Every structure is written in C-alpha cells, then in structure tokens.
Coordinates of C-alpha atoms in Angstrom, one line a residue:
Chain A
M1 CA 18.8 29.1 81.2
A2 CA 16.5 29.3 78.3
R3 CA 15.3 33.0 79.1
A4 CA 19.3 34.0 79.1
V5 CA 19.5 32.8 75.7
D6 CA 15.9 35.0 74.3
Y7 CA 17.8 38.2 75.6
V8 CA 21.1 37.5 73.7
K9 CA 18.6 36.5 70.8
M10 CA 16.5 39.9 71.3
S11 CA 19.7 41.4 72.0
I12 CA 20.8 41.8 68.7
P13 CA 18.7 43.6 66.9
Y14 CA 19.4 45.7 68.6
L15 CA 23.1 44.6 68.4
I16 CA 23.8 45.3 65.3
L17 CA 21.5 48.7 64.5
A18 CA 23.6 49.9 67.0
V19 CA 26.8 49.5 65.6
I20 CA 26.4 49.7 61.9
T21 CA 24.2 53.8 63.1
S22 CA 27.2 54.4 65.2
P23 CA 28.9 55.9 63.1
I24 CA 25.8 58.4 61.3
I25 CA 25.3 59.9 65.5
L26 CA 28.8 59.8 66.6
M27 CA 29.6 61.9 63.7
Y28 CA 27.0 64.8 64.6
V29 CA 28.0 65.0 67.4
M30 CA 31.1 64.7 67.2
L31 CA 30.3 68.2 64.9
F32 CA 28.2 69.4 67.4
I33 CA 30.5 69.3 70.3
A34 CA 33.1 70.9 68.0
S35 CA 31.8 73.5 67.9
F36 CA 32.2 74.6 70.9
S37 CA 35.6 73.8 72.1
K38 CA 38.2 75.1 70.9
T39 CA 40.1 71.7 69.9
V40 CA 38.5 68.8 69.9
Y41 CA 39.8 65.1 69.7
G42 CA 37.0 62.5 68.9
L43 CA 34.4 63.0 70.9
I44 CA 37.0 65.2 73.7
P45 CA 36.7 68.4 74.3
D46 CA 39.2 70.3 74.5
K47 CA 39.1 74.0 76.5
V48 CA 35.0 74.6 75.0
T49 CA 34.9 77.3 74.4
L50 CA 32.4 80.4 72.9
N51 CA 34.7 81.7 69.9
N52 CA 34.4 79.8 67.9
W53 CA 31.1 81.5 67.5
N54 CA 32.7 85.1 66.9
F55 CA 32.0 85.6 63.9
L56 CA 28.4 86.3 63.8
L57 CA 29.1 89.0 66.1
T58 CA 31.7 90.4 63.7
G59 CA 29.9 89.2 60.8
Y60 CA 33.6 88.1 58.8
I61 CA 35.4 85.1 58.5
Q62 CA 38.9 85.7 57.8
A63 CA 40.2 83.0 55.4
P64 CA 43.1 81.3 56.2
G65 CA 46.6 82.1 55.6
T66 CA 45.6 86.1 54.9
L67 CA 46.6 87.1 58.4
G68 CA 43.8 89.3 59.5
V69 CA 43.9 91.7 55.7
E70 CA 40.5 93.2 55.3
A71 CA 40.1 91.0 51.5
G72 CA 41.2 88.2 53.3
R73 CA 38.1 88.0 53.7
Y74 CA 35.2 85.8 53.0
P75 CA 31.4 87.8 51.9
N76 CA 29.2 88.3 55.3
I77 CA 27.8 86.4 57.3
Y78 CA 25.0 88.0 57.6
I79 CA 24.8 88.4 53.8
V80 CA 25.4 85.3 52.5
T81 CA 22.8 83.8 54.8
F82 CA 20.3 86.2 53.3
N83 CA 21.2 85.1 50.3
T84 CA 20.8 81.3 51.2
F85 CA 17.1 82.4 52.7
L86 CA 16.5 84.2 50.2
L87 CA 17.4 81.3 47.9
A88 CA 15.3 79.2 49.5
L89 CA 12.1 80.8 50.1
T90 CA 11.8 82.2 47.4
V91 CA 12.2 78.9 45.0
A92 CA 10.0 77.0 47.4
T93 CA 7.4 79.7 47.1
L94 CA 7.9 79.9 42.8
E95 CA 7.5 76.2 43.2
V96 CA 4.3 76.2 46.1
L97 CA 2.5 78.6 43.3
I98 CA 3.3 77.0 39.8
S99 CA 2.9 73.3 40.8
S100 CA 0.0 73.6 42.7
L101 CA -1.7 75.3 39.2
A102 CA -0.5 73.2 37.2
A103 CA -1.4 70.3 39.5
Y104 CA -5.5 71.3 40.0
A105 CA -5.5 71.5 35.5
I106 CA -3.7 67.7 35.3
S107 CA -6.1 66.6 38.7
R108 CA -9.6 68.9 37.2
Y109 CA -9.5 69.7 34.2
S110 CA -10.0 67.5 30.3
F111 CA -8.0 68.8 27.9
R112 CA -6.3 68.0 25.5
G113 CA -1.9 66.5 26.1
R114 CA -3.6 66.4 29.6
N115 CA -2.0 62.5 29.4
A116 CA 1.3 63.4 28.1
F117 CA 2.3 66.2 30.0
L118 CA 0.9 63.8 33.1
S119 CA 3.5 61.5 31.6
L120 CA 6.6 63.5 30.5
T121 CA 6.5 64.6 34.6
L122 CA 6.1 61.3 35.5
V123 CA 9.3 60.5 33.1
L124 CA 11.3 64.1 34.4
H125 CA 10.9 63.5 37.8
S126 CA 13.7 60.5 37.8
F127 CA 15.3 61.5 34.8
P128 CA 18.3 62.9 36.8
S129 CA 18.4 66.9 35.2
I130 CA 22.4 67.1 36.8
T131 CA 23.4 65.6 33.5
L132 CA 22.0 68.9 31.7
L133 CA 24.1 71.5 34.5
I134 CA 26.2 72.9 31.0
A135 CA 23.1 73.6 28.1
V136 CA 21.4 74.6 31.5
F137 CA 24.3 77.0 32.4
Y138 CA 24.5 78.1 28.2
I139 CA 20.9 79.3 28.6
L140 CA 21.3 81.4 31.1
N141 CA 23.7 82.8 30.1
T142 CA 21.9 83.6 26.7
L143 CA 19.5 85.1 28.9
G144 CA 21.3 86.9 31.0
L145 CA 20.8 86.0 34.2
F146 CA 24.4 83.6 34.2
D147 CA 26.4 85.7 37.5
T148 CA 22.7 85.7 39.4
L149 CA 20.5 84.2 42.1
I150 CA 17.6 84.7 40.2
G151 CA 19.0 82.5 38.0
V152 CA 20.4 79.8 40.4
I153 CA 16.4 80.4 42.4
L154 CA 14.3 79.8 38.6
V155 CA 16.3 76.9 37.4
K156 CA 15.4 74.9 40.6
V157 CA 12.3 76.0 40.6
A158 CA 12.2 74.0 37.1
L159 CA 13.5 71.4 38.2
E160 CA 11.8 70.1 41.4
L161 CA 8.1 71.3 39.3
P162 CA 7.9 67.4 38.7
L163 CA 7.7 66.6 42.2
G164 CA 5.4 69.6 43.1
I165 CA 3.8 68.9 40.8
W166 CA 3.3 65.3 41.6
I167 CA 2.6 66.1 45.5
M168 CA 0.0 68.8 44.8
K169 CA -2.4 66.1 42.3
G170 CA -2.9 63.8 45.1
F171 CA -3.5 66.6 47.4
Y172 CA -6.6 67.6 45.1
D173 CA -7.2 64.0 43.8
G174 CA -8.6 63.6 46.9
I175 CA -10.8 67.0 47.4
P176 CA -14.8 66.1 45.7
W177 CA -15.3 68.2 42.9
D178 CA -18.5 69.2 44.9
M179 CA -16.4 71.7 47.3
E180 CA -16.0 73.7 44.2
M181 CA -18.9 72.8 41.4
S182 CA -21.0 74.8 44.8
A183 CA -18.5 77.6 44.5
L184 CA -18.9 77.7 40.7
V185 CA -22.4 77.6 41.2
D186 CA -22.0 80.9 43.7
G187 CA -20.5 82.7 40.7
C188 CA -16.8 82.1 41.7
T189 CA -13.8 81.6 38.3
R190 CA -12.0 79.1 38.5
L191 CA -9.5 80.9 39.5
E192 CA -11.3 82.2 42.7
A193 CA -12.3 79.2 43.6
W194 CA -9.1 77.1 42.7
W195 CA -7.6 79.4 45.8
R196 CA -10.4 80.7 47.5
V197 CA -12.0 76.3 47.5
I198 CA -9.5 74.2 47.1
L199 CA -5.8 75.5 48.1
P200 CA -7.5 76.1 52.0
N201 CA -8.0 71.8 51.6
V202 CA -5.4 71.0 50.2
K203 CA -2.6 72.4 53.1
G204 CA -0.8 68.8 54.2
G205 CA 0.5 69.0 49.9
I206 CA 1.7 73.2 50.2
A207 CA 4.0 71.9 53.2
S208 CA 5.3 69.5 52.6
T209 CA 6.5 70.9 48.4
M210 CA 7.6 73.5 51.1
I211 CA 9.7 72.1 53.3
F212 CA 11.1 70.2 50.3
A213 CA 11.8 73.6 48.5
F214 CA 13.2 74.1 51.6
L215 CA 15.6 73.0 52.1
S216 CA 16.3 71.8 48.2
G217 CA 17.1 75.0 48.2
W218 CA 19.0 76.7 51.4
A219 CA 21.4 72.6 50.3
E220 CA 22.0 74.0 46.5
Y221 CA 25.3 73.5 46.4
I222 CA 25.9 72.7 43.0
Y223 CA 23.8 75.7 40.8
I224 CA 26.0 78.2 43.1
L225 CA 29.4 76.9 43.0
T226 CA 28.4 76.5 38.4
F227 CA 25.8 79.7 38.2
I228 CA 27.7 81.8 40.7
V229 CA 30.5 84.2 40.3
S230 CA 30.0 87.4 42.5
H231 CA 31.2 87.6 45.8
Q232 CA 28.5 88.9 47.3
N233 CA 26.3 86.2 45.5
W234 CA 27.6 83.8 47.2
T235 CA 25.1 81.0 49.2
L236 CA 27.1 79.8 52.5
S237 CA 26.8 76.4 51.2
M238 CA 29.3 77.6 49.2
L239 CA 30.8 79.0 52.2
V240 CA 31.2 76.5 53.3
A241 CA 32.9 74.6 50.4
A242 CA 36.2 77.6 50.0
M243 CA 36.9 76.2 53.7
I244 CA 36.7 73.0 52.6
G245 CA 39.3 73.9 50.3
E246 CA 41.4 74.9 52.6
W247 CA 41.8 72.0 54.5
R248 CA 45.1 72.1 55.9
F249 CA 44.6 75.4 57.5
V250 CA 41.8 76.6 58.5
D251 CA 40.1 76.8 62.3
Y252 CA 38.7 73.7 62.6
G253 CA 36.3 74.9 65.7
Q254 CA 35.0 77.9 63.5
L255 CA 34.6 75.1 60.8
A256 CA 33.0 73.4 63.5
A257 CA 30.3 76.4 64.0
V258 CA 29.6 77.1 61.1
S259 CA 29.3 73.8 60.2
F260 CA 26.8 73.6 62.5
Y261 CA 25.4 77.3 61.7
Y262 CA 24.4 76.5 57.9
M263 CA 22.5 72.9 59.1
L264 CA 20.3 74.8 62.1
P265 CA 17.1 74.8 59.2
V266 CA 18.4 71.0 58.4
V267 CA 18.2 69.9 62.3
I268 CA 15.0 72.5 63.2
F269 CA 13.5 70.4 60.6
F270 CA 14.6 66.9 62.0
L271 CA 13.3 67.2 64.9
F272 CA 10.4 68.9 64.9
F273 CA 8.5 68.0 61.9
Q274 CA 10.1 64.5 61.5
K275 CA 7.4 63.1 59.6
Y276 CA 7.4 64.9 56.7
L277 CA 10.7 63.1 56.5
L278 CA 9.7 60.0 54.2
R279 CA 8.3 61.9 51.6
L280 CA 11.2 63.7 51.3
T281 CA 13.0 60.9 51.3
I282 CA 11.6 59.3 48.5
A283 CA 11.0 62.4 46.0
S284 CA 14.7 63.0 45.9
K285 CA 15.7 62.8 42.8
G286 CA 19.7 64.1 43.4
P287 CA 22.2 62.7 45.0
I288 CA 21.8 58.4 44.6
Chain B
M1 CA -24.2 60.1 46.6
L2 CA -22.3 61.1 44.2
P3 CA -19.2 59.6 42.5
K4 CA -15.2 61.2 44.3
I5 CA -14.3 60.6 40.3
S6 CA -13.2 64.7 39.3
R7 CA -13.1 65.9 35.9
P8 CA -17.2 65.8 35.1
K9 CA -17.5 67.3 32.0
P10 CA -16.2 70.8 31.3
L11 CA -17.7 74.1 31.3
K12 CA -17.5 75.3 28.3
G13 CA -16.0 78.4 27.7
L14 CA -15.0 79.1 30.7
R15 CA -12.1 76.1 29.6
I16 CA -10.0 77.7 28.0
P17 CA -8.1 81.2 29.4
Y18 CA -7.8 79.7 33.1
L19 CA -6.0 76.3 31.5
Y20 CA -3.5 78.4 30.4
V21 CA -3.0 80.3 34.0
F22 CA -2.7 77.2 35.5
I23 CA -0.5 75.6 33.3
L24 CA 1.7 77.9 31.4
P25 CA 3.8 78.7 34.3
A26 CA 5.1 75.0 34.9
L27 CA 5.1 74.5 31.3
I28 CA 7.2 77.2 29.8
L29 CA 9.8 76.6 33.1
I30 CA 10.3 73.0 31.6
A31 CA 11.4 73.6 28.3
V32 CA 13.5 76.0 28.7
F33 CA 15.2 74.2 31.8
Y34 CA 14.2 70.3 30.4
L35 CA 13.5 69.6 27.3
M36 CA 15.6 72.4 25.6
P37 CA 18.0 71.2 27.7
V38 CA 18.5 68.3 26.4
M39 CA 18.5 69.1 22.7
L40 CA 20.5 71.4 23.3
T41 CA 23.2 69.2 25.0
V42 CA 23.5 67.3 22.2
V43 CA 23.3 70.0 19.2
I44 CA 26.9 71.1 21.8
S45 CA 28.4 68.0 21.7
F46 CA 28.7 68.7 18.3
T47 CA 30.2 71.1 18.6
S48 CA 34.7 72.2 20.2
M49 CA 32.3 75.2 22.5
D50 CA 34.5 77.0 25.4
Y51 CA 34.5 80.1 27.3
R52 CA 33.7 82.1 23.9
L53 CA 30.3 80.4 23.8
E54 CA 31.4 80.2 19.7
W55 CA 29.3 77.3 17.9
D56 CA 32.6 76.2 16.3
W57 CA 30.9 72.4 14.3
V58 CA 33.5 69.4 14.6
G59 CA 30.6 66.9 14.0
L60 CA 31.2 63.5 15.8
G61 CA 34.9 64.7 16.2
N62 CA 33.8 65.0 20.7
Y63 CA 33.4 61.2 20.4
Y64 CA 36.5 59.9 18.3
R65 CA 37.7 61.3 20.7
M66 CA 36.0 59.8 23.6
L67 CA 36.2 57.0 22.4
R68 CA 40.9 57.5 21.9
D69 CA 40.5 58.7 25.6
R70 CA 42.8 57.1 28.1
W71 CA 41.2 58.7 30.9
A72 CA 37.5 58.6 29.7
H73 CA 38.2 53.6 29.9
I74 CA 39.5 54.3 33.3
I75 CA 36.9 56.2 34.3
L76 CA 34.1 54.2 32.7
R77 CA 34.9 51.1 34.8
N78 CA 35.6 53.9 38.0
T79 CA 31.9 54.9 37.2
L80 CA 30.3 50.8 36.5
F81 CA 32.9 50.0 39.8
Y82 CA 31.3 53.2 42.0
A83 CA 27.3 52.3 41.3
I84 CA 27.9 48.5 41.7
A85 CA 29.0 48.1 44.5
T86 CA 27.6 51.3 46.3
L87 CA 24.3 49.9 45.4
A88 CA 24.5 46.5 46.5
C89 CA 25.9 47.5 49.9
F90 CA 24.3 50.3 50.7
N91 CA 21.7 51.5 49.0
V92 CA 20.0 47.3 48.3
G93 CA 22.5 46.1 50.6
M94 CA 22.3 48.0 54.1
A95 CA 18.9 49.5 53.1
L96 CA 17.6 45.5 53.8
V97 CA 19.1 44.7 56.1
I98 CA 17.8 48.0 58.1
S99 CA 14.5 47.5 57.0
L100 CA 14.3 44.5 58.4
L101 CA 15.5 44.5 61.8
T102 CA 13.5 47.8 62.7
T103 CA 11.3 45.6 61.4
H104 CA 11.7 43.4 63.4
I105 CA 12.0 45.2 67.6
H106 CA 9.8 47.3 68.6
D107 CA 8.5 49.7 66.1
K108 CA 9.2 53.1 67.5
T109 CA 13.0 52.8 68.2
G110 CA 12.9 51.3 65.0
A111 CA 11.5 54.6 64.1
A112 CA 14.3 56.0 65.9
F113 CA 17.2 53.7 64.4
R114 CA 15.2 55.1 61.0
A115 CA 14.9 58.9 61.3
A116 CA 18.9 58.2 61.8
W117 CA 19.2 57.5 58.6
L118 CA 17.9 60.0 57.1
L119 CA 20.0 62.3 59.0
P120 CA 22.6 62.4 55.9
R121 CA 20.4 62.9 53.3
I122 CA 18.7 66.1 54.1
T123 CA 22.4 67.8 56.2
P124 CA 23.2 70.2 53.6
S125 CA 26.1 68.2 50.9
T126 CA 28.8 70.4 52.1
V127 CA 28.4 70.2 55.6
Y128 CA 28.0 66.4 55.2
I129 CA 31.6 66.2 53.9
V130 CA 32.5 68.1 56.6
I131 CA 30.9 66.4 58.8
W132 CA 33.3 62.8 57.1
N133 CA 36.8 64.7 56.0
W134 CA 36.6 66.0 60.1
A135 CA 35.5 62.1 60.9
L136 CA 38.5 60.7 59.0
A137 CA 41.1 63.0 60.5
P138 CA 44.6 61.4 61.4
Y139 CA 44.8 60.4 65.2
P140 CA 43.9 62.6 67.8
Y141 CA 41.8 64.3 65.9
G142 CA 40.2 62.3 64.2
L143 CA 36.5 60.6 65.1
F144 CA 37.6 57.6 63.5
N145 CA 41.0 56.8 64.2
W146 CA 40.6 58.1 67.7
V147 CA 37.7 55.1 68.2
L148 CA 40.8 52.9 66.9
H149 CA 43.2 54.2 69.0
S150 CA 40.8 54.3 71.6
L151 CA 40.2 50.5 71.9
G152 CA 43.7 49.7 71.4
L153 CA 43.9 49.6 67.6
D154 CA 47.2 49.7 66.1
F155 CA 45.9 50.4 63.2
T156 CA 45.7 54.5 61.2
L157 CA 43.3 55.1 59.2
Q158 CA 44.1 57.8 56.1
K159 CA 41.4 59.5 54.2
F160 CA 43.6 59.7 50.6
T161 CA 45.6 56.6 49.9
I162 CA 45.5 54.3 47.7
K163 CA 46.2 51.6 49.5
P164 CA 44.4 48.3 49.0
V165 CA 42.0 47.1 51.8
H166 CA 44.0 44.6 51.7
P167 CA 46.2 42.1 49.7
L168 CA 44.2 39.9 48.5
I169 CA 41.3 43.2 48.2
P170 CA 42.1 45.1 45.0
V171 CA 39.3 47.6 45.8
S172 CA 41.5 51.3 47.3
W173 CA 40.9 52.9 51.1
V174 CA 39.8 56.5 49.1
W175 CA 37.1 53.8 47.2
V176 CA 35.4 52.9 50.3
W177 CA 35.7 56.2 51.8
V178 CA 33.6 57.2 48.4
I179 CA 31.2 54.3 48.6
L180 CA 30.0 55.4 52.6
V181 CA 29.5 58.4 52.4
N182 CA 27.0 58.0 49.3
G183 CA 26.3 54.7 50.9
F184 CA 25.6 56.7 54.5
I185 CA 23.2 58.6 51.9
G186 CA 21.3 56.6 50.4
A187 CA 20.5 54.1 51.7
S188 CA 17.5 55.8 53.0
F189 CA 15.8 55.2 50.1
G190 CA 15.6 52.2 50.3
M191 CA 15.3 51.6 53.8
V192 CA 11.8 53.4 53.2
I193 CA 10.4 51.7 50.6
F194 CA 11.2 48.1 51.9
T195 CA 10.2 49.5 55.3
A196 CA 6.4 50.2 54.3
A197 CA 7.1 47.1 51.8
I198 CA 7.6 45.4 55.1
K199 CA 4.8 46.8 57.6
A200 CA 2.5 45.7 54.2
I201 CA 3.4 42.1 54.6
P202 CA -0.3 40.1 56.5
L203 CA 1.0 39.2 59.7
D204 CA -1.4 35.8 58.5
Y205 CA 1.8 34.6 56.0
I206 CA 5.1 35.3 58.6
N207 CA 3.0 34.0 61.4
A208 CA 1.9 30.4 59.4
A209 CA 5.7 30.7 59.2
K210 CA 6.2 30.4 61.7
V211 CA 3.3 27.5 63.5
D212 CA 5.2 25.8 60.3
G213 CA 8.5 25.6 62.7
A214 CA 10.7 28.3 60.4
S215 CA 13.8 29.9 62.2
T216 CA 13.8 34.0 61.9
L217 CA 16.5 33.4 59.1
Q218 CA 14.6 31.4 57.1
I219 CA 11.3 33.7 57.1
I220 CA 13.8 36.2 56.2
R221 CA 14.8 34.2 52.9
Y222 CA 11.2 32.3 52.8
V223 CA 8.3 34.2 53.0
I224 CA 9.4 38.2 53.8
L225 CA 12.7 38.3 50.9
P226 CA 10.1 37.2 48.2
M227 CA 7.2 39.1 49.1
I228 CA 8.9 42.2 48.7
R229 CA 11.1 41.7 45.0
W230 CA 9.5 44.2 43.6
P231 CA 10.1 46.6 46.0
I232 CA 13.6 45.7 46.4
L233 CA 13.9 45.6 41.5
F234 CA 12.5 49.7 42.2
V235 CA 15.2 50.8 44.7
T236 CA 17.9 48.7 42.5
A237 CA 16.6 49.9 39.3
Y238 CA 16.0 53.7 40.6
Q239 CA 18.9 54.1 42.9
T240 CA 21.5 52.5 39.4
L241 CA 20.5 55.1 37.8
S242 CA 20.6 57.9 39.8
L243 CA 23.6 56.3 41.3
L244 CA 25.2 56.5 37.6
T245 CA 24.8 60.3 37.6
S246 CA 25.5 62.0 40.6
Y247 CA 29.1 63.2 42.0
E248 CA 28.6 65.8 44.4
Q249 CA 29.7 64.6 47.4
I250 CA 32.4 62.7 45.3
L251 CA 32.9 65.9 43.9
L252 CA 33.4 68.0 48.2
F253 CA 34.5 64.8 48.5
T254 CA 37.7 63.5 46.8
D255 CA 37.4 66.0 43.4
G256 CA 37.9 62.3 41.7
G257 CA 41.4 62.3 44.0
P258 CA 44.0 61.6 44.4
G259 CA 44.6 61.8 39.9
Y260 CA 41.9 60.3 38.6
A261 CA 41.8 57.7 40.8
T262 CA 37.9 58.7 42.3
E263 CA 36.9 60.7 38.7
V264 CA 33.1 59.1 37.7
W265 CA 31.6 59.7 34.6
A266 CA 28.8 62.4 35.8
L267 CA 32.0 64.1 36.7
Y268 CA 34.1 64.1 33.9
S269 CA 31.8 66.0 32.2
F270 CA 31.7 68.1 34.9
H271 CA 35.4 69.1 35.6
K272 CA 35.7 69.4 31.1
A273 CA 33.3 72.0 31.3
F274 CA 33.2 74.3 34.5
A275 CA 36.7 72.8 35.7
E276 CA 38.9 75.9 37.0
Y277 CA 42.7 74.5 36.5
A278 CA 42.6 73.4 33.3
G279 CA 40.8 76.5 32.0
A280 CA 39.3 75.1 28.7
F281 CA 36.8 75.0 29.4
E282 CA 35.7 72.1 26.7
F283 CA 31.4 72.7 26.7
G284 CA 31.6 70.8 24.2
Y285 CA 33.4 67.9 25.3
G286 CA 31.9 68.3 28.4
A287 CA 28.2 67.8 26.5
A288 CA 29.2 64.6 24.5
L289 CA 30.2 62.9 27.8
A290 CA 27.1 64.6 28.7
V291 CA 25.0 62.9 26.0
I292 CA 26.2 59.5 26.8
L293 CA 24.1 60.1 30.7
V294 CA 21.0 61.5 29.2
I295 CA 20.5 59.0 26.3
I296 CA 20.5 56.7 29.7
G297 CA 19.1 59.2 31.7
L298 CA 16.1 58.8 29.1
I299 CA 16.4 55.3 28.1
A300 CA 15.5 54.8 32.4
S301 CA 12.8 57.4 33.3
I302 CA 10.5 55.7 30.5
T303 CA 11.8 52.7 31.2
Y304 CA 10.0 53.1 34.6
Y305 CA 7.6 54.6 33.9
K306 CA 6.8 52.1 31.8
V307 CA 7.4 49.0 34.1
F308 CA 7.1 49.7 37.6
R309 CA 3.4 52.0 37.0
F310 CA 5.2 55.0 39.4
R311 CA 1.9 55.8 39.9
E312 CA 1.0 53.6 42.4
L313 CA 4.5 53.4 44.0
M314 CA 4.6 57.6 44.5
L315 CA 1.2 56.6 46.4
E316 CA 2.2 53.8 48.9
S317 CA 4.7 56.7 50.4
K318 CA 1.9 58.5 52.2
I319 CA 2.4 55.6 54.7
E320 CA 4.4 56.1 57.6
V321 CA 6.8 54.8 58.5
T322 CA 9.3 57.3 60.2

C-alpha cells in the first residue's frame, strides 16, 4: 500500500510537466501533420498528400484570392529563400569577424577607454534596441541603405555585436597568454598571431556566435518589415507574415508546408546542436 | 609556472595601429546603430517629422500630445498589465515550476522537458504565430477546440474576443492568448537560469532538511527558494524590461486588436511611425513614445550592470543544462 502511494507521489511531477508541456509538443506535431495532409482536424489528417509542397517544384505560391493570375503570385520561393540564407549567413560571418576582432582587443590589449568600452557592451547587451527603430530607419535612409538587404544586415550585426563580443571575450580569456607570446617572438604581427594561433583555439566561441547570429538572422522579421519594401528583397519571414495576413483565405496545407520549410534549419539545430541551446536562451535579448 | 592572467605590459610600438584594426569595425557599428539612434530618437521626438523626413520643430508638442492622448492612457494600462501578468505567470512563475519539477525527476527526462520549452524561443516568430493561430482556429480544425471536443467538453475557445474569462475575472480571452503566446517563449529564460541555480545548491542542504523531516514543499519553500532568490530577482528585473519593450509577437498575433484592446506601448510607437493604414508616418510622435522606452531601457540596463554584476552571471551560463 505504502509503495503504491509512493509511486503515485513519484509520478506527480511527470504528470504536471506532461500537462503543461503538451500544448507545445502538440502544436508542433500539428504543424508537421498539417504540412503533409489536405485538411487536418486537430491532429487527425484527412488525406495524406505531398501537394502542399508543390511550391518547391513550381517555385511560386499563389496569393489567396488572385485566381491564378501571375501578378498575384508571391515572389519566387527560391529567391526568397536565397535572400533569407544570404542575410543569415552574412550576418553570422560579419558578426563573428567583427566581434572576435573587438573581443581580442578587449581581452589582450590595455588601452585607454578599455573599461569604458567593456562596460558599454555590457550595458548595450540588455538595452532594448528595438526601441531605436525610428532613428535607425532615418539613418539607413540617409545612408541610402533603405530597402536593401545590406542595410538590414548592418543593423542586425550591430545590434548583436555586444553579445558576440561577450561570448568571444570569455573564450579568449581562457587562453594562456604564452601561446601568442611565442607566436609574437617567432615574428608574427599581432594580427597574424590572432589569425593563426588564437582563432583556432576559440572554435567553440566562433561556433556559438555563428549559430546564434545565423538563427537570429534567419528568423528576423521586424527589421525586414520596416526597412524592406521591394518584393525581390523579401525573406521567408515576410512571406509567412503575408500569408498570415490572408488568414481566412489562405491554403492552410500550403501555409503549414511553407512554415515547416522555414523552420527546417531550426529543427536541424534543435535536433543536433542542443548543447548550444542554453547559451542561445540566455543570450537572446529579443522577445521577452 | 606562469600565472594564467593575460595582459602583461603591452608591446610598445606594435600596439596602436593594430588596436585600431581590432576595434574600429565594432566601434563604428556601435556608434552608428546604437549611440546615434539613441540621440536621434530624442531629437526626432521634438519634431513633427513625417514621411517627408523634414525637421519641423515643435518643442515639447509631442509630449503634451502624449499627456492628452486618450489612447496612450489605455495603452499604458495595457502595457503594465501585460508585463506584470506575463512576468508573474510565465517568465518567473512557470519558469520556477518547470525548473523545480525538472530538477526533481530523472535527469535525462527533465532535460527533455526543458528542451521542449526552448522550442518556442528558437522558432521564427512568424511560424510561431502561424502555429498559435492554427491552434486557436474553430472546431474541427483548431487544435485546442478539437482537443476540448474530443474530451467531450462543451466549450469553444475563440481568439479575437474581449469576452471576460469568467464573470468574476475581468480579463478578456484575447489577453489570455497574448499572455500565453508571449509566456511560452518567455518562460525558457528563467527556466535555464533557475535550473542552473538549483543544480548548484549543494545536496547537503537538501539532505539535512530531509533528515530533519521536511516535506518536499517545505524543502522548496525554506531551502531552495531562499537560495535562488538572487537569480529570481535578476530574472524578474531583466524580463520586466524585455516585456515592456517587446511587441513583435503581439504585432503578428493580434496587431493590437480587436480595436486597441491588446495594444502595448512599444507597438503603439511602431504603429504611429510605420503603420500602413494611418498613412501619416508620424515619426515625431512615434519617437516621443519611443523615448519613454529608451529612458526606461537605459536606466534599467545601467542598473543591471551595477546591481547584478552581469559579468558573473554571464559566465555561469557555461554550465550544461540541456
């Protein structure tokens, strides 16, 4: 009897966790099922089909209510995907490059204003950059970068820089000074020592920064919405948002397929790189 | 054995030019996209700038307008309600529940539950909102209504309704959804920090309490919670700022509707500046609304820096929880 009570007691935490976590699991399962079925009733698919994925063959998605007219098509999915990929990859590369340069200076040089710069990056890390949208819009406009992906890329890189500098600095600090000292003695310049000796030793930091910046660029919505007008510069977030805008009329199976397609890098990351998830969570300053 | 501390006397002569190579790119980006925007936001707030981007100075006009703006008052109330409710229910409340429960069960299973809670955070916001919209769709398509129906409950959930949850609880359903949508993302931040903090408590304390005959709830109340009060305070403070300034999910999910029912301050600023239907692009007024948030943001960020010794907190994040 006492054992039975114990079992019940032991299972209580599992039960509570299962109940509060089930909405998340079920919602993602639903999206997955829906992307492969004609209609879905809750979690029950009605006719399993691959038709929702036709957009991958034809390359376009017809906007709802446009009766197959060519002008009513959303921009070509591959152009949109390419833009998204380009944005994410460029943001990630620049972010890694610039933050690992700056973090190296902070970690290894003593210069006037070093502490001020370090404090600044820390303060900026928690500062809600999203509140600066209007001013950033004005600056991009002045620089002639409005409605260009370059503009969005620069903004993204800048806003995530404090975090990147932080991550990289942590990794640099863990490397003994002797390593680059021997490189310098052997005749390397500081830049060469950084490139050849130090960088290969901070691969973990580079990977963290890169993954974080890539996923953040991949998912970017607000800056695209605000700073991009031309359809040929759309990214996948704009495409999905446009389909949400037509919620009543949209082809739901297709919407699920596009959403799932958009989520693929995230899913891959989730399944294979879980150890980075934690740092990502702590680091994210965006929503909530 | 040489000490591991870096930064010995810098090499003279080599120093200055390379220092610029290392630090200038970052400095320029931070100056152009952080420092200038902060100042520019304040300056623009003293103008009635619109889509023509002309500098028509109006002094404190925008701020007087804000004081008289009937909507601004309602939206301020909305914002405070949204931030406090989401914070209490999810960013701190749910985060505590999850981390307490997952640290009390089998380790691998606990980690799996926590991983599931991280999913909403890494999902692109647009896809995340698609999922929620879908889940809230009417029976037989919507997941939640389908589940309710399958369980034999005669109850229909609606997304866009300002009907109160219960005659005695003056919270409308649409707010419940907005809080859930944001809370399911928000909970993971606190979860990760609390989990690390709970795992760092020496087992001796808990065992000692057990020997003294404390129940699980008593252990949580008198041993664990007091020992993680600093992380709780940190999460509370940090997430308050995030919630006060976040609007991406609300923009996609309800766009502040129905009417202005779920409009929050940051979204209002965005709408004033960039909304298509208003057509006016009131950058001046939008900037004035944003200045309030910028000021809150600056004060808060500097406070965190001073109070919470960010440095140590960030270093702690190297512990593996997932």
